[in-house]
XYZ file of C-alpha atoms in Angstrom:
781
model
C 98.581 -1.675 -58.392
C 98.343 -0.420 -54.824
C 95.015 -1.600 -53.426
C 95.375 0.085 -50.056
C 92.755 2.719 -49.511
C 90.814 4.889 -47.096
C 90.804 5.639 -43.439
C 92.282 2.466 -42.005
C 95.580 0.587 -41.968
C 96.287 -0.998 -45.371
C 94.999 -4.459 -46.181
C 98.395 -5.950 -45.446
C 97.915 -4.561 -41.903
C 100.974 -2.314 -41.875
C 100.760 0.239 -39.043
C 99.588 3.731 -39.933
C 102.362 5.366 -37.912
C 104.684 5.028 -40.908
C 102.848 7.787 -42.758
C 102.424 10.227 -39.902
C 103.958 13.660 -40.177
C 104.190 13.826 -43.936
C 104.128 17.163 -45.699
C 100.814 18.912 -46.355
C 99.001 18.261 -49.599
C 100.289 20.349 -52.502
C 97.747 22.978 -53.353
C 96.201 23.005 -49.901
C 97.308 26.351 -48.510
C 98.394 26.341 -44.881
C 97.441 22.653 -44.607
C 93.788 23.631 -44.866
C 91.088 22.405 -47.233
C 87.980 24.559 -47.112
C 86.867 24.762 -43.502
C 88.979 21.721 -42.556
C 92.467 21.840 -41.064
C 94.551 18.777 -41.989
C 96.167 17.127 -38.955
C 97.917 14.002 -40.240
C 97.718 11.572 -43.102
C 95.967 8.292 -42.221
C 96.615 6.374 -45.425
C 96.648 6.432 -49.188
C 95.614 4.210 -52.068
C 95.207 4.122 -55.787
C 92.393 6.674 -55.710
C 93.523 9.235 -53.175
C 94.778 10.073 -49.700
C 92.919 10.138 -46.412
C 93.680 12.709 -43.736
C 92.592 13.164 -40.180
C 91.238 16.702 -40.195
C 89.609 19.141 -37.813
C 86.418 20.826 -38.957
C 86.629 24.468 -37.941
C 83.064 25.592 -38.618
C 80.139 25.534 -38.058
C 81.144 22.941 -35.401
C 84.590 21.822 -34.300
C 85.133 18.078 -34.598
C 87.564 15.535 -36.002
C 86.682 14.087 -39.398
C 88.287 11.944 -42.097
C 88.923 13.870 -45.302
C 89.621 11.993 -48.518
C 91.425 13.858 -51.283
C 91.032 12.391 -54.739
C 94.244 12.093 -56.755
C 95.095 14.775 -59.312
C 93.589 14.127 -62.719
C 90.311 12.641 -61.441
C 88.624 16.010 -60.990
C 86.263 17.552 -63.515
C 82.998 19.442 -63.486
C 81.159 16.222 -64.197
C 82.970 14.420 -61.384
C 82.258 17.240 -58.944
C 78.606 17.254 -59.991
C 78.446 13.534 -59.352
C 80.166 14.050 -55.981
C 77.430 16.465 -54.941
C 74.687 14.185 -56.249
C 76.218 11.230 -54.422
C 76.593 13.227 -51.201
C 72.875 13.999 -51.270
C 72.103 10.317 -51.750
C 74.475 9.276 -48.965
C 72.913 11.816 -46.610
C 69.729 9.729 -46.705
C 71.497 6.763 -45.117
C 71.086 6.356 -41.371
C 72.434 3.054 -40.077
C 74.757 2.337 -37.130
C 77.027 0.216 -39.328
C 77.614 2.959 -41.924
C 79.972 5.906 -41.452
C 78.272 9.118 -42.538
C 79.506 11.268 -45.425
C 79.334 14.834 -44.136
C 80.498 17.075 -46.971
C 82.132 17.229 -50.413
C 83.949 19.886 -52.372
C 87.232 20.680 -54.110
C 90.556 22.270 -53.200
C 91.856 25.502 -54.686
C 93.629 23.537 -57.421
C 90.477 21.582 -58.301
C 91.092 18.296 -56.443
C 87.777 16.778 -55.250
C 87.443 15.709 -51.632
C 84.962 13.893 -49.442
C 84.508 14.523 -45.706
C 83.431 11.537 -43.655
C 82.761 10.609 -40.050
C 86.108 9.664 -38.528
C 86.082 6.051 -37.370
C 88.878 5.175 -34.961
C 88.744 1.447 -35.563
C 90.576 -1.533 -37.012
C 89.847 -3.494 -40.194
C 87.380 -6.241 -39.386
C 89.897 -9.029 -40.064
C 92.552 -7.372 -37.869
C 90.023 -6.842 -35.067
C 88.761 -10.430 -35.163
C 92.240 -11.965 -35.258
C 93.657 -9.630 -32.609
C 90.909 -10.540 -30.153
C 90.795 -14.215 -31.127
C 87.099 -14.157 -31.942
C 85.594 -17.596 -32.436
C 83.799 -18.482 -35.666
C 80.378 -17.831 -34.143
C 81.419 -14.388 -32.878
C 82.827 -13.509 -36.309
C 79.552 -14.519 -37.972
C 77.497 -12.404 -35.586
C 79.714 -9.374 -36.271
C 79.666 -9.988 -40.030
C 75.846 -10.125 -40.019
C 75.798 -6.526 -38.771
C 77.982 -5.543 -41.722
C 75.578 -7.286 -44.130
C 72.639 -5.370 -42.703
C 74.513 -2.083 -43.083
C 75.161 -2.828 -46.761
C 71.516 -3.840 -47.144
C 70.413 -0.473 -45.742
C 72.566 1.326 -48.295
C 71.133 -0.767 -51.115
C 67.610 0.141 -50.034
C 68.674 3.782 -50.393
C 69.967 3.095 -53.900
C 73.690 3.142 -52.998
C 76.190 0.441 -54.048
C 79.609 0.398 -52.380
C 81.682 -1.366 -55.095
C 84.847 -1.610 -53.000
C 83.954 -3.618 -49.895
C 87.046 -5.034 -48.186
C 88.352 -5.285 -44.613
C 90.031 -1.864 -44.672
C 86.657 -0.340 -45.558
C 84.899 -2.139 -42.676
C 86.330 -0.789 -39.433
C 85.478 -2.141 -35.989
C 85.672 -0.280 -32.722
C 84.293 -1.154 -29.305
C 81.247 0.641 -27.937
C 80.256 -0.224 -24.346
C 82.491 -3.262 -24.525
C 80.906 -4.642 -27.708
C 82.344 -4.631 -31.240
C 80.590 -2.126 -33.510
C 81.389 -2.266 -37.253
C 81.403 0.830 -39.463
C 81.474 0.682 -43.255
C 83.393 3.575 -44.767
C 83.823 4.960 -48.312
C 80.232 4.236 -49.337
C 79.491 5.643 -52.762
C 82.820 7.356 -53.397
C 83.828 4.988 -56.189
C 80.392 5.453 -57.713
C 80.714 9.235 -57.577
C 83.866 9.053 -59.650
C 82.652 6.223 -61.881
C 80.754 6.681 -65.129
C 81.222 5.719 -68.731
C 82.249 9.287 -69.557
C 84.990 9.123 -66.951
C 86.041 5.577 -67.762
C 89.542 6.503 -68.826
C 90.176 8.337 -65.564
C 89.293 5.250 -63.612
C 92.217 3.301 -65.002
C 95.830 3.907 -64.049
C 98.439 4.339 -66.703
C 99.252 0.650 -66.400
C 95.662 -0.291 -67.104
C 94.862 -1.495 -63.576
C 91.250 -2.174 -62.689
C 89.366 0.099 -60.314
C 88.882 -1.575 -56.947
C 90.786 -4.201 -55.024
C 91.519 -7.322 -57.098
C 91.187 -9.810 -54.240
C 87.672 -8.564 -53.430
C 86.512 -7.633 -56.942
C 83.424 -9.273 -58.450
C 83.585 -10.895 -61.909
C 81.355 -8.182 -63.384
C 83.775 -5.543 -62.110
C 86.662 -7.457 -63.671
C 84.742 -7.453 -66.955
C 84.994 -3.624 -66.823
C 81.377 -3.112 -67.890
C 80.221 -0.347 -65.573
C 76.614 -0.705 -66.749
C 76.567 -4.297 -65.521
C 77.045 -3.475 -61.833
C 74.244 -4.016 -59.342
C 73.793 -4.813 -55.651
C 75.009 -8.382 -56.155
C 78.473 -6.951 -56.767
C 78.563 -6.023 -53.091
C 77.245 -9.505 -52.183
C 80.287 -11.017 -53.931
C 82.697 -8.762 -52.010
C 80.918 -9.659 -48.766
C 81.434 -13.308 -49.692
C 85.181 -12.699 -50.064
C 85.314 -11.057 -46.626
C 83.309 -13.918 -45.130
C 85.753 -16.407 -46.685
C 88.694 -14.511 -45.156
C 87.054 -14.218 -41.731
C 86.393 -17.967 -41.682
C 89.424 -19.495 -43.382
C 92.063 -16.811 -42.762
C 92.911 -16.440 -46.439
C 91.371 -14.983 -49.609
C 89.575 -17.180 -52.163
C 92.040 -16.033 -54.862
C 95.513 -15.070 -53.679
C 95.737 -11.256 -53.809
C 99.522 -11.273 -54.229
C 99.361 -13.543 -57.250
C 96.594 -11.408 -58.748
C 98.680 -8.247 -58.392
C 101.709 -9.925 -59.961
C 99.695 -11.212 -62.922
C 99.122 -9.028 -65.948
C 95.815 -7.328 -66.516
C 94.460 -10.030 -68.835
C 95.515 -12.897 -66.562
C 94.091 -11.097 -63.531
C 90.757 -10.645 -65.280
C 90.747 -14.265 -66.451
C 91.333 -15.618 -62.961
C 88.626 -13.429 -61.415
C 86.157 -14.319 -64.186
C 86.889 -18.040 -64.467
C 88.896 -19.529 -61.602
C 86.695 -21.304 -59.038
C 88.096 -20.953 -55.512
C 88.150 -24.016 -53.226
C 85.673 -24.275 -50.367
C 86.841 -22.554 -47.136
C 87.050 -25.843 -45.224
C 89.449 -27.313 -47.796
C 91.820 -24.347 -47.366
C 92.159 -24.938 -43.632
C 95.440 -26.689 -42.931
C 96.210 -27.221 -46.624
C 99.161 -25.865 -48.515
C 98.861 -22.100 -48.643
C 96.022 -22.180 -46.154
C 95.951 -20.956 -42.565
C 98.389 -22.383 -40.066
C 97.866 -23.504 -36.507
C 98.338 -19.875 -35.459
C 95.447 -18.811 -37.699
C 93.226 -21.495 -36.171
C 94.313 -20.320 -32.728
C 93.158 -16.816 -33.708
C 89.702 -18.395 -33.883
C 90.158 -20.033 -30.451
C 90.313 -23.525 -31.884
C 92.606 -26.022 -33.615
C 92.928 -26.794 -37.316
C 90.832 -30.035 -37.308
C 88.070 -28.368 -35.303
C 88.049 -25.295 -37.548
C 87.781 -27.512 -40.604
C 84.772 -29.304 -39.072
C 83.084 -26.008 -38.194
C 83.382 -24.723 -41.772
C 82.414 -27.943 -43.522
C 78.805 -28.031 -44.709
C 76.662 -24.954 -44.056
C 79.430 -22.363 -43.980
C 81.103 -23.800 -47.067
C 77.793 -23.654 -48.944
C 76.860 -20.168 -47.749
C 80.257 -18.707 -48.627
C 80.432 -20.345 -52.047
C 76.923 -19.205 -52.926
C 77.934 -15.601 -52.195
C 80.988 -16.121 -54.457
C 79.136 -17.510 -57.460
C 80.575 -16.163 -60.735
C 77.035 -16.203 -62.166
C 75.167 -13.411 -60.334
C 71.883 -15.219 -60.861
C 73.068 -17.978 -58.498
C 74.318 -15.602 -55.785
C 72.249 -14.361 -52.893
C 69.990 -11.640 -54.235
C 70.854 -9.233 -51.420
C 73.042 -8.880 -48.317
C 69.969 -9.503 -46.172
C 69.514 -12.939 -47.779
C 73.140 -13.747 -46.971
C 72.640 -12.527 -43.386
C 69.435 -14.567 -43.059
C 71.191 -17.791 -44.098
C 73.952 -17.103 -41.564
C 71.259 -16.567 -38.943
C 69.731 -19.940 -39.848
C 73.115 -21.568 -39.416
C 73.659 -19.900 -36.039
C 70.277 -21.228 -34.878
C 70.930 -24.728 -36.271
C 68.174 -24.304 -38.866
C 68.423 -25.581 -42.452
C 70.135 -23.072 -44.740
C 68.960 -22.151 -48.226
C 72.441 -22.485 -49.701
C 73.548 -25.954 -50.722
C 76.155 -27.753 -52.778
C 75.880 -27.036 -56.524
C 74.515 -29.842 -58.657
C 76.810 -32.169 -60.584
C 75.357 -30.947 -63.883
C 76.059 -27.346 -63.034
C 79.648 -28.080 -62.048
C 80.210 -30.252 -65.106
C 78.875 -27.490 -67.372
C 81.253 -24.994 -65.803
C 84.107 -27.449 -66.314
C 83.292 -27.934 -69.997
C 83.075 -24.197 -70.656
C 86.477 -23.617 -69.075
C 88.222 -26.570 -70.746
C 86.651 -27.035 -74.179
C 89.827 -28.334 -75.804
C 90.674 -30.717 -73.020
C 87.162 -32.136 -72.960
C 87.252 -32.643 -76.731
C 90.466 -34.660 -76.435
C 89.172 -36.603 -73.459
C 85.973 -37.474 -75.314
C 87.888 -40.278 -77.071
C 88.827 -41.880 -73.772
C 85.623 -43.811 -73.200
C 86.898 -45.842 -70.294
C 87.947 -42.735 -68.433
C 84.558 -41.219 -68.950
C 82.819 -44.353 -67.709
C 84.855 -44.281 -64.516
C 84.237 -40.559 -64.184
C 80.503 -41.071 -64.717
C 80.401 -43.782 -62.067
C 82.216 -41.544 -59.612
C 79.902 -38.666 -60.395
C 76.874 -40.906 -59.899
C 78.032 -41.878 -56.427
C 78.743 -38.257 -55.585
C 75.392 -37.199 -57.017
C 73.624 -39.666 -54.767
C 75.452 -38.303 -51.740
C 74.695 -34.711 -52.707
C 71.080 -35.621 -53.406
C 70.792 -37.101 -49.927
C 72.196 -33.924 -48.416
C 69.869 -31.793 -50.531
C 66.895 -33.968 -49.544
C 67.855 -33.567 -45.913
C 68.032 -29.785 -46.231
C 64.753 -29.653 -48.128
C 63.134 -31.912 -45.526
C 64.348 -29.631 -42.738
C 63.044 -26.576 -44.582
C 59.667 -28.232 -45.197
C 59.442 -29.192 -41.551
C 60.258 -25.643 -40.439
C 57.612 -24.255 -42.793
C 55.002 -26.713 -41.499
C 55.747 -25.890 -37.870
C 55.691 -22.140 -38.543
C 52.422 -22.365 -40.443
C 50.783 -24.461 -37.735
C 51.913 -22.083 -34.981
C 50.838 -19.061 -37.040
C 47.352 -20.521 -37.356
C 47.403 -21.389 -33.658
C 48.232 -17.861 -32.566
C 45.835 -16.497 -35.153
C 43.092 -18.363 -33.329
C 43.715 -16.056 -30.380
C 42.259 -13.183 -32.410
C 38.783 -12.126 -31.255
C 37.812 -11.771 -34.907
C 38.608 -15.446 -35.442
C 37.077 -16.812 -32.261
C 34.239 -14.354 -31.731
C 35.571 -13.448 -28.275
C 38.861 -12.704 -26.531
C 41.056 -15.817 -26.489
C 44.245 -16.076 -24.424
C 47.452 -17.504 -25.837
C 47.134 -20.412 -23.391
C 43.652 -21.215 -24.734
C 44.972 -21.070 -28.284
C 47.747 -23.493 -27.289
C 45.190 -25.854 -25.755
C 43.241 -25.889 -29.015
C 46.428 -26.478 -30.987
C 47.487 -29.379 -28.745
C 44.226 -31.162 -29.521
C 44.842 -30.801 -33.288
C 48.453 -31.995 -33.472
C 47.880 -35.754 -33.862
C 45.306 -35.585 -36.693
C 47.091 -32.700 -38.419
C 50.410 -34.553 -38.731
C 49.403 -38.213 -38.929
C 52.216 -40.164 -40.555
C 54.666 -37.240 -40.221
C 56.547 -38.024 -36.988
C 59.324 -35.450 -37.472
C 56.903 -32.582 -37.981
C 54.662 -33.760 -35.148
C 57.700 -34.006 -32.873
C 58.819 -30.475 -33.751
C 55.324 -29.048 -33.159
C 54.931 -30.849 -29.821
C 58.345 -29.600 -28.717
C 57.322 -26.034 -29.582
C 54.032 -26.420 -27.693
C 55.738 -27.945 -24.656
C 58.402 -25.246 -24.508
C 55.728 -22.538 -24.796
C 53.606 -24.078 -22.048
C 56.714 -24.180 -19.858
C 57.452 -20.509 -20.463
C 53.878 -19.709 -19.432
C 54.344 -21.660 -16.197
C 51.804 -24.336 -17.222
C 53.978 -27.293 -16.317
C 51.306 -30.000 -16.302
C 50.454 -29.217 -19.919
C 54.132 -28.964 -20.926
C 55.115 -32.423 -19.649
C 53.136 -34.685 -22.041
C 53.945 -32.537 -25.066
C 57.693 -32.714 -24.434
C 57.613 -36.442 -23.617
C 55.740 -37.263 -26.813
C 58.092 -35.023 -28.811
C 61.136 -36.857 -27.421
C 59.654 -40.277 -28.192
C 58.942 -39.277 -31.794
C 62.360 -37.681 -32.304
C 64.374 -40.540 -30.826
C 62.415 -43.132 -32.823
C 62.977 -41.270 -36.104
C 66.388 -39.661 -35.563
C 68.105 -41.467 -32.707
C 68.986 -40.279 -29.180
C 72.075 -38.316 -30.296
C 70.267 -36.031 -32.750
C 70.244 -32.302 -31.976
C 66.422 -32.118 -31.919
C 66.159 -34.933 -29.398
C 68.887 -33.382 -27.237
C 67.093 -30.015 -27.219
C 63.889 -31.696 -26.059
C 65.819 -33.587 -23.371
C 67.179 -30.280 -22.089
C 63.673 -28.815 -21.827
C 62.436 -31.901 -19.956
C 65.310 -31.608 -17.473
C 64.494 -27.953 -16.832
C 60.805 -28.789 -16.500
C 61.555 -31.415 -13.855
C 63.617 -28.826 -11.951
C 60.822 -26.266 -12.117
C 58.371 -28.869 -10.815
C 60.696 -29.615 -7.854
C 61.395 -33.145 -9.137
C 65.078 -32.827 -8.357
C 66.055 -36.484 -8.690
C 64.445 -36.668 -12.133
C 66.025 -33.365 -13.147
C 69.511 -34.507 -12.100
C 69.091 -37.853 -13.860
C 68.017 -36.158 -17.073
C 70.801 -33.558 -16.834
C 73.512 -36.190 -16.330
C 72.209 -38.274 -19.251
C 72.203 -35.147 -21.419
C 75.743 -34.185 -20.357
C 76.975 -37.671 -21.206
C 75.542 -37.370 -24.727
C 77.154 -33.940 -25.172
C 80.535 -35.177 -23.956
C 80.303 -38.134 -26.314
C 79.883 -35.711 -29.244
C 83.154 -33.949 -28.335
C 84.041 -30.439 -29.553
C 80.954 -30.154 -31.734
C 78.751 -30.081 -28.617
C 81.127 -28.163 -26.329
C 78.789 -25.169 -25.973
C 75.859 -27.437 -25.094
C 78.025 -29.304 -22.582
C 78.912 -26.019 -20.851
C 75.244 -25.048 -20.678
C 74.283 -28.435 -19.222
C 77.052 -28.218 -16.610
C 75.711 -24.832 -15.528
C 72.222 -26.289 -15.197
C 73.555 -29.297 -13.259
C 75.366 -26.923 -10.889
C 72.041 -25.158 -10.225
C 70.395 -28.512 -9.457
C 73.178 -29.521 -7.062
C 72.958 -26.118 -5.382
C 69.213 -26.559 -4.853
C 69.870 -30.038 -3.440
C 72.378 -28.643 -0.924
C 75.348 -30.496 -2.481
C 77.498 -27.402 -2.523
C 80.967 -28.803 -3.224
C 79.671 -30.714 -6.253
C 77.849 -27.598 -7.420
C 81.047 -25.548 -7.097
C 82.977 -28.032 -9.249
C 80.337 -28.030 -11.994
C 79.938 -24.246 -12.136
C 83.717 -23.755 -12.293
C 83.931 -26.186 -15.222
C 80.975 -24.512 -16.954
C 82.396 -21.007 -16.478
C 85.860 -21.959 -17.750
C 84.437 -23.648 -20.872
C 81.979 -20.806 -21.569
C 84.757 -18.201 -21.413
C 86.892 -20.301 -23.747
C 84.068 -20.716 -26.274
C 82.282 -17.362 -26.118
C 84.478 -14.834 -24.325
C 83.726 -12.883 -21.163
C 80.972 -10.692 -22.642
C 78.533 -13.500 -23.445
C 75.177 -14.743 -22.199
C 76.697 -18.146 -21.422
C 79.126 -16.541 -18.965
C 76.312 -14.371 -17.553
C 74.246 -17.481 -16.806
C 77.207 -19.071 -15.023
C 77.611 -15.918 -12.932
C 73.973 -16.249 -11.858
C 74.552 -19.728 -10.453
C 77.923 -18.780 -8.935
C 76.350 -15.836 -7.085
C 73.541 -18.021 -5.726
C 76.136 -20.561 -4.552
C 78.110 -17.888 -2.698
C 74.924 -16.735 -0.996
C 73.664 -20.168 0.029
C 76.889 -21.992 0.811
C 79.249 -19.281 2.024
C 76.686 -16.621 2.973
C 79.072 -14.135 1.359
C 76.470 -11.624 0.210
C 78.967 -8.940 -0.782
C 80.779 -11.290 -3.180
C 77.446 -12.556 -4.499
C 76.333 -8.963 -5.124
C 79.521 -8.164 -7.070
C 79.110 -11.210 -9.349
C 75.401 -10.525 -9.806
C 76.113 -6.968 -10.943
C 78.609 -8.378 -13.466
C 75.913 -10.666 -14.829
C 73.363 -7.849 -15.101
C 75.848 -5.565 -16.892
C 76.477 -8.257 -19.519
C 72.763 -8.868 -20.013
C 71.927 -5.179 -20.320
C 74.678 -4.739 -22.928
C 73.655 -7.771 -24.970
C 69.880 -7.923 -24.463
C 68.698 -4.421 -23.592
C 67.281 -2.697 -20.533
C 63.928 -4.510 -20.347
C 64.799 -8.031 -21.523
C 62.861 -10.836 -19.869
C 66.137 -12.522 -18.830
C 66.945 -9.536 -16.589
C 64.114 -10.242 -14.178
C 65.685 -13.192 -12.387
C 69.189 -11.698 -11.852
C 67.607 -8.426 -10.669
C 65.619 -10.409 -8.135
C 68.809 -12.136 -6.974
C 70.694 -8.842 -6.711
C 67.935 -7.359 -4.590
C 68.137 -10.378 -2.265
C 71.902 -9.916 -1.833
C 71.412 -6.211 -1.104
C 68.605 -6.997 1.354
C 70.693 -9.504 3.308
C 73.392 -6.858 3.750
C 70.823 -4.649 5.510
C 70.327 -2.107 2.695
C 66.559 -2.539 2.735
C 65.434 0.691 1.104
C 67.957 0.145 -1.718
C 66.580 -3.341 -2.359
C 62.943 -2.248 -2.903
C 63.322 -0.507 -6.309
C 65.466 -3.393 -7.585
C 62.735 -5.869 -6.632
C 60.104 -3.617 -8.217
C 62.070 -3.476 -11.488
C 62.269 -7.275 -11.545
C 58.542 -7.570 -10.805
C 57.641 -5.099 -13.558
C 59.667 -7.094 -16.100
C 58.034 -10.346 -14.936
C 54.537 -8.886 -15.291
C 55.359 -7.375 -18.687
C 56.611 -10.611 -20.202
C 55.029 -13.406 -18.148
C 51.697 -12.075 -16.925
C 50.359 -12.037 -13.374
C 50.538 -15.718 -12.394
C 53.971 -17.001 -13.384
C 55.994 -18.891 -10.693
C 59.025 -16.630 -11.201
C 56.849 -13.598 -10.445
C 55.793 -15.305 -7.223
C 59.424 -15.608 -6.154
C 60.097 -11.905 -6.712
C 56.942 -10.943 -4.794
C 57.925 -13.198 -1.909
C 61.390 -11.690 -1.727
C 59.921 -8.200 -1.745
C 57.813 -9.374 1.173
C 61.077 -10.197 2.925
C 62.087 -6.540 2.755
C 58.795 -5.351 4.266
C 59.134 -8.019 6.943
C 62.528 -6.654 7.953
C 61.051 -3.152 7.958
C 58.410 -4.350 10.428
C 55.509 -3.920 7.957
C 53.950 -7.326 8.754
C 50.530 -6.654 7.289
C 51.987 -5.759 3.873
C 54.234 -8.854 4.037
C 51.306 -11.190 4.767
C 49.339 -9.709 1.847
C 52.182 -10.499 -0.507
C 52.630 -14.018 0.919
C 48.934 -14.819 0.529
C 49.220 -13.869 -3.159
C 52.417 -15.872 -3.559
C 51.094 -19.068 -1.949
C 47.925 -18.969 -4.057
C 49.983 -18.548 -7.247
C 52.333 -21.382 -6.344
C 49.581 -23.796 -5.346
C 47.868 -23.213 -8.687
C 51.050 -23.578 -10.743
C 52.962 -26.259 -8.799
C 50.421 -28.169 -6.741
C 49.834 -28.567 -3.013
C 52.839 -30.885 -2.445
C 55.453 -28.560 -3.901
C 58.502 -27.819 -1.776
C 58.322 -24.225 -2.983
C 54.857 -23.939 -1.423
C 56.368 -25.303 1.798
C 59.082 -22.632 1.762
C 56.466 -19.910 1.398
C 54.561 -21.372 4.350
C 57.745 -21.228 6.452
C 58.118 -17.547 5.562
C 54.500 -16.887 6.464
C 55.044 -18.595 9.825
C 58.026 -16.317 10.525
C 55.873 -13.236 9.908
C 53.039 -14.587 12.074
C 55.487 -15.259 14.898
C 56.758 -11.674 14.776
C 53.168 -10.434 14.658
C 52.360 -12.362 17.883
C 50.360 -15.201 16.268
C 52.806 -17.903 17.387
C 50.249 -20.732 17.841
C 49.184 -20.351 14.201
C 52.862 -20.248 13.187
C 53.535 -23.567 14.999
C 50.764 -25.370 13.078
C 52.110 -24.102 9.746
C 55.724 -25.017 10.600
C 54.913 -28.610 11.633
C 53.144 -29.067 8.309
C 56.073 -27.458 6.449
C 58.663 -29.798 8.057
C 56.813 -32.816 6.697
C 56.433 -31.230 3.241
C 60.113 -30.249 3.080
C 61.417 -33.682 4.095
C 59.072 -35.367 1.622
C 60.203 -33.110 -1.234
C 63.944 -32.832 -0.544
C 64.836 -35.685 1.772
C 65.536 -35.389 5.510
C 69.130 -34.054 5.117
C 68.412 -30.942 3.040
C 69.488 -27.530 4.441
C 65.927 -26.197 4.029
C 64.688 -29.006 6.298
C 67.229 -27.869 8.900
C 66.072 -24.250 8.700
C 62.427 -25.309 9.064
C 63.244 -27.331 12.228
C 65.084 -24.262 13.511
C 62.084 -21.997 12.873
C 59.807 -24.474 14.641
C 62.225 -24.564 17.596
C 62.111 -20.784 17.875
C 58.307 -20.807 17.826
C 58.171 -23.460 20.580
C 60.666 -21.452 22.635
C 58.415 -18.373 22.331
C 55.517 -20.507 23.591
C 57.565 -21.598 26.653
C 57.816 -25.271 25.571
C 61.564 -25.422 26.010
C 62.014 -29.207 25.923
C 60.274 -29.502 22.581
C 62.207 -26.491 21.338
C 65.542 -28.125 22.242
C 64.658 -31.267 20.246
C 63.884 -29.224 17.131
C 66.985 -27.048 17.440
C 69.315 -30.035 17.969
C 67.771 -31.712 14.913
C 68.429 -28.541 12.894
C 72.020 -28.350 14.187
C 72.735 -31.988 13.270
C 71.458 -31.576 9.696
C 73.323 -28.282 9.263
C 76.525 -29.824 10.587
C 76.375 -32.456 7.865
C 75.337 -30.034 5.083
C 77.641 -27.068 5.713
C 81.371 -26.675 6.190
C 82.794 -26.321 9.680
C 82.609 -22.740 10.900
C 79.780 -21.819 8.522
C 77.328 -19.251 9.955
C 74.518 -21.704 9.163
């Protein structure tokens, strides 16, 4: 049978241009159907033809009009069409194309009118743009949630396949649209059963994507899990580049053999199809931006289990809904234990016996063979049991951590505590309970302490974060080893914490150790290696080692583009560091502004207009604008960053202090010294509380305050502050840091204003010598 259908190129990806310009539909006078003028045929399948049409009234717009083939129309069918249209009208989901109208032509042929989707089948889109496995999974999750929405409205698709899931780009991002929802159901019923079969007895639907219950041809035995099976087939194809059961062989087989294969034949796992006979070639792996061995490794384990669970012949063992399938994919994407797992030996043996009764009966006499088989199965069972135990242990650990944190945050309720309790206070109470709550459970205690430490860090409470993360790392490395993903994640947080506390030597040491572990893991940790390189570049930038920073950020950016594509948060983060490097090293503020705007555009598209991660790049952009003299333009950008900081981080976070200080820089340049000093007083108080008196960041704020005092005529007070700041800077960064040079320079200017020219010359020559060693020849610095 011809399984090509609906408003997209056929499943074999032939171009649609081959059907353009065909004659109008017989029976449709003047190429018009109702209030729709037919423009050109888009495709045809076993059930009907799809036309691009123009709606003439009450509004003019392009739509897709599907004409059902002659012989499928009847009063009952038309009544079901209308009933189904009413049901479909209730659906409102971005991943579902709307059904707009239904009716019949003058000669009684039913038609459906749908939203016209100018997109490509999901498999064609993914392969054409060489989407990596992770990107394909994220796109496929959106499709699952669209199907889930329809199920909640009581609608089952029954013919999910790539040509019915079209993808187009909206604001630079792929947006899937499911088409043909409910049309098969509108035609289908027991009273119309004969009309649903072609003269050759073909099954309704697409054999390669058809569920076993559809192949059984029992229309009363169809439920939402039928769509789960078809989603599993699409997932298999997106991952492995081939169908679980070869569609060509199914079409060539007779009806009985086709049904038997769909009902009984167990497909191999996706990972075993990669690189095997009949499986995807090197070109197919390249379409996923990888090589065959790497693709096989990516699919082995979680993705094999998830896909095969969706493809279970027994519906009771499938995912109960598309949302459950999407949730397990989400767990995989976040490196959490998945609910799917390898089927038990007993289950597989039972399936084998049912399929091969005669063969098993003959083999029963071969005792030796069975003994060997049993021994092999026992070894395999032990291995599977270990994997299952690991997954169950991970799930139990996740549940324990979630429950503990739920109780912790619940303690912040005034009804629980009897008074208002802040989240920080609730965390403090939780930290005191960790050791007794998880005595003898090092993995759970380590996970809880990591969560507490990371949360403290986000709140800017670095002193409280440090011991929690250190204890978490000790527990994780003792139980799991230094190369385990949990230990590596904690290491990354400790490196960032050291950076935020201005402990740059410790931060660099931790970052380089972490990078070495990632590089040792090879391709499996490539994304983590790129992220660590970006972080290391930021550290080297802060330390004034600009050429090293440039090398690391270039490597990080190249790897992030290769792994994730241009429109990704990993690339956005690299842009942030690259822009800061251009500002500090080259003082090229225009180039820094351009890159910063690229970063912000990516973040707005992927994270929304008020995401917490927008605050820092907005602050940077405002700085670049300010240094180009566009002061009034910089103010609203700073204010947007500050508003986001306050919304997500409260009124005392160190990152908020930085944005306030930079806003003070604008008012300083506008000559509003009193307003600038007010902001700096607030900033210095916040930083002393969060970072301590010896912080280099506090010293930088003092240098800025001295500059304002000097302009306001309080030069003696500025000198005292600058002499203190020079000592603080050198102690924090070392005597050769660029910020030490700029502080000597500021002190020299103050002494010059006071008429102490000899002392001023000493400070300025010291600044010049440090700058000469830190910056390239000819640099403005």
